Amino acid sequence: MVGIVVVSHSERAAEGIAEIAAEMAGDTRIEPVGGDGNGGIGTVPDAIEDAIDAAAGAGGEAGGEESDGVVVLVDLGSAVMNADVAVELSDAEAVIADAPVLEGAVNAAVAATDPSATIASVREQAEAARDVEKL
């Protein structure tokens, strides 16, 4: 199973995006992470790493299934840099999707429900959200 991490500078925004994506996610693990750790705006590599590890599941397992990696979605500039650091620090296989965070998270959640989902297929669907027209 592929897990998903939603990173935002705002803890509340990350939680809200994860809540929306969870409506489409079935049993997929979606971990929100955001804020500077002191109630302010920002992102912290250690917190992102913890979310990646949680989305992958303890010991490499998610929900009793072997983890197939984690797709990370980010909102803005420094979140990308901090997520890069977290991916490098984590023992879990994780990739960052170049996608709009909300639409990408929803697409990723839908893709992750496919029993044959891979980290590459979930990332690809998250990134396909760049082309979604709203009007």
Coordinates of C-alpha atoms in Angstrom, one line a residue:
M1 CA 0.0 0.0 0.0
V2 CA 1.3 3.5 -0.9
G3 CA 1.0 6.1 1.8
I4 CA 0.5 9.8 1.4
V5 CA 1.9 12.8 3.3
V6 CA 0.5 16.3 3.0
V7 CA 2.9 19.1 3.9
S8 CA 1.7 22.7 4.4
H9 CA 3.1 25.7 6.1
S10 CA -0.1 25.7 8.1
E11 CA -1.0 22.7 10.3
R12 CA -4.7 23.4 9.9
A13 CA -4.3 23.5 6.1
A14 CA -2.5 20.2 6.0
E15 CA -5.2 18.6 8.2
G16 CA -8.0 20.0 6.1
I17 CA -6.4 18.8 2.8
A18 CA -5.8 15.4 4.3
E19 CA -9.4 15.3 5.5
I20 CA -10.7 16.0 2.0
A21 CA -8.3 13.4 0.4
A22 CA -9.3 10.8 3.0
E23 CA -12.8 10.8 1.6
M24 CA -11.4 9.1 -1.5
A25 CA -8.6 7.1 0.2
G26 CA -10.2 4.0 1.6
D27 CA -7.6 2.4 3.9
T28 CA -4.7 4.5 2.5
R29 CA -2.7 6.2 5.2
I30 CA -2.7 9.9 4.8
E31 CA -0.5 11.9 7.2
P32 CA -0.9 15.7 7.5
V33 CA 2.1 17.7 8.8
G34 CA 2.6 21.4 9.0
G35 CA 3.5 24.4 11.1
D36 CA 6.8 25.3 12.7
G37 CA 6.3 23.1 15.8
N38 CA 5.5 26.1 18.0
G39 CA 2.1 26.9 16.7
G40 CA 3.4 29.2 13.9
I41 CA 3.6 29.0 10.1
G42 CA 6.4 27.0 8.6
T43 CA 7.7 23.4 8.1
V44 CA 10.1 21.3 10.0
P45 CA 12.1 18.4 8.4
D46 CA 12.0 16.2 11.5
A47 CA 8.2 16.5 11.6
I48 CA 7.9 15.7 7.9
E49 CA 10.2 12.7 8.4
D50 CA 8.0 11.4 11.2
A51 CA 4.9 11.8 8.9
I52 CA 6.7 9.9 6.2
D53 CA 7.5 7.1 8.6
A54 CA 3.9 7.0 9.9
A55 CA 2.5 6.9 6.3
A56 CA 4.8 4.0 5.5
G57 CA 3.8 2.3 8.7
A58 CA 6.0 1.1 11.6
G59 CA 8.6 -1.4 10.5
G60 CA 7.7 -0.8 6.9
E61 CA 4.1 -1.9 7.2
A62 CA 1.0 0.1 6.7
G63 CA -2.3 -1.3 8.0
G64 CA -0.9 -4.8 8.1
E65 CA 0.3 -4.6 4.5
E66 CA 3.8 -4.2 3.3
S67 CA 4.5 -0.6 2.5
D68 CA 5.0 0.3 -1.2
G69 CA 6.4 3.7 -0.4
V70 CA 5.1 7.2 0.3
V71 CA 4.1 10.1 -2.0
V72 CA 4.7 13.5 -0.4
L73 CA 2.7 16.6 -1.5
V74 CA 3.9 20.1 -0.5
D75 CA 2.5 23.6 -0.7
L76 CA 5.3 26.2 -1.1
G77 CA 9.0 26.8 -1.5
S78 CA 10.6 26.0 1.8
A79 CA 8.3 23.0 2.3
V80 CA 9.9 21.5 -0.8
M81 CA 13.4 22.0 0.7
N82 CA 12.4 20.6 4.1
A83 CA 10.5 17.6 2.5
D84 CA 13.7 16.9 0.4
V85 CA 15.7 16.7 3.7
A86 CA 13.0 14.5 5.3
V87 CA 13.0 12.1 2.4
E88 CA 16.7 11.8 2.6
L89 CA 16.6 11.2 6.4
S90 CA 13.8 8.7 6.3
D91 CA 14.4 5.0 5.9
A92 CA 11.1 4.7 4.0
E93 CA 11.0 4.9 0.2
A94 CA 9.4 8.3 -0.5
V95 CA 9.1 10.7 -3.4
I96 CA 7.8 14.3 -3.7
A97 CA 5.1 14.9 -6.3
D98 CA 5.3 18.1 -8.3
A99 CA 1.6 18.8 -8.0
P100 CA -0.9 21.2 -6.6
V101 CA -1.3 20.1 -3.0
L102 CA -5.1 19.7 -2.7
E103 CA -5.9 18.4 -6.2
G104 CA -2.7 16.3 -6.1
A105 CA -3.6 14.8 -2.7
V106 CA -7.1 13.9 -3.9
N107 CA -5.7 12.3 -7.1
A108 CA -3.1 10.4 -5.1
A109 CA -5.7 9.2 -2.7
V110 CA -7.8 7.8 -5.5
A111 CA -4.8 6.2 -7.2
A112 CA -3.6 4.6 -3.9
T113 CA -6.8 2.7 -3.6
D114 CA -5.9 0.5 -6.6
P115 CA -4.6 -2.8 -5.3
S116 CA -1.8 -2.6 -7.9
A117 CA -0.8 0.9 -7.0
T118 CA 2.9 1.7 -6.9
I119 CA 4.7 4.7 -5.7
A120 CA 5.3 5.7 -9.3
S121 CA 1.6 5.3 -10.3
V122 CA 0.4 7.3 -7.3
R123 CA 3.0 10.1 -7.9
E124 CA 2.0 10.2 -11.6
Q125 CA -1.7 10.6 -10.8
A126 CA -0.9 13.3 -8.2
E127 CA 1.2 15.2 -10.8
A128 CA -1.6 14.8 -13.4
A129 CA -3.6 17.2 -11.2
R130 CA -1.5 20.1 -12.7
D131 CA -3.6 19.9 -15.8
V132 CA -7.0 19.9 -14.1
E133 CA -9.2 22.8 -15.3
K134 CA -11.7 24.2 -12.8
L135 CA -13.7 26.2 -15.3

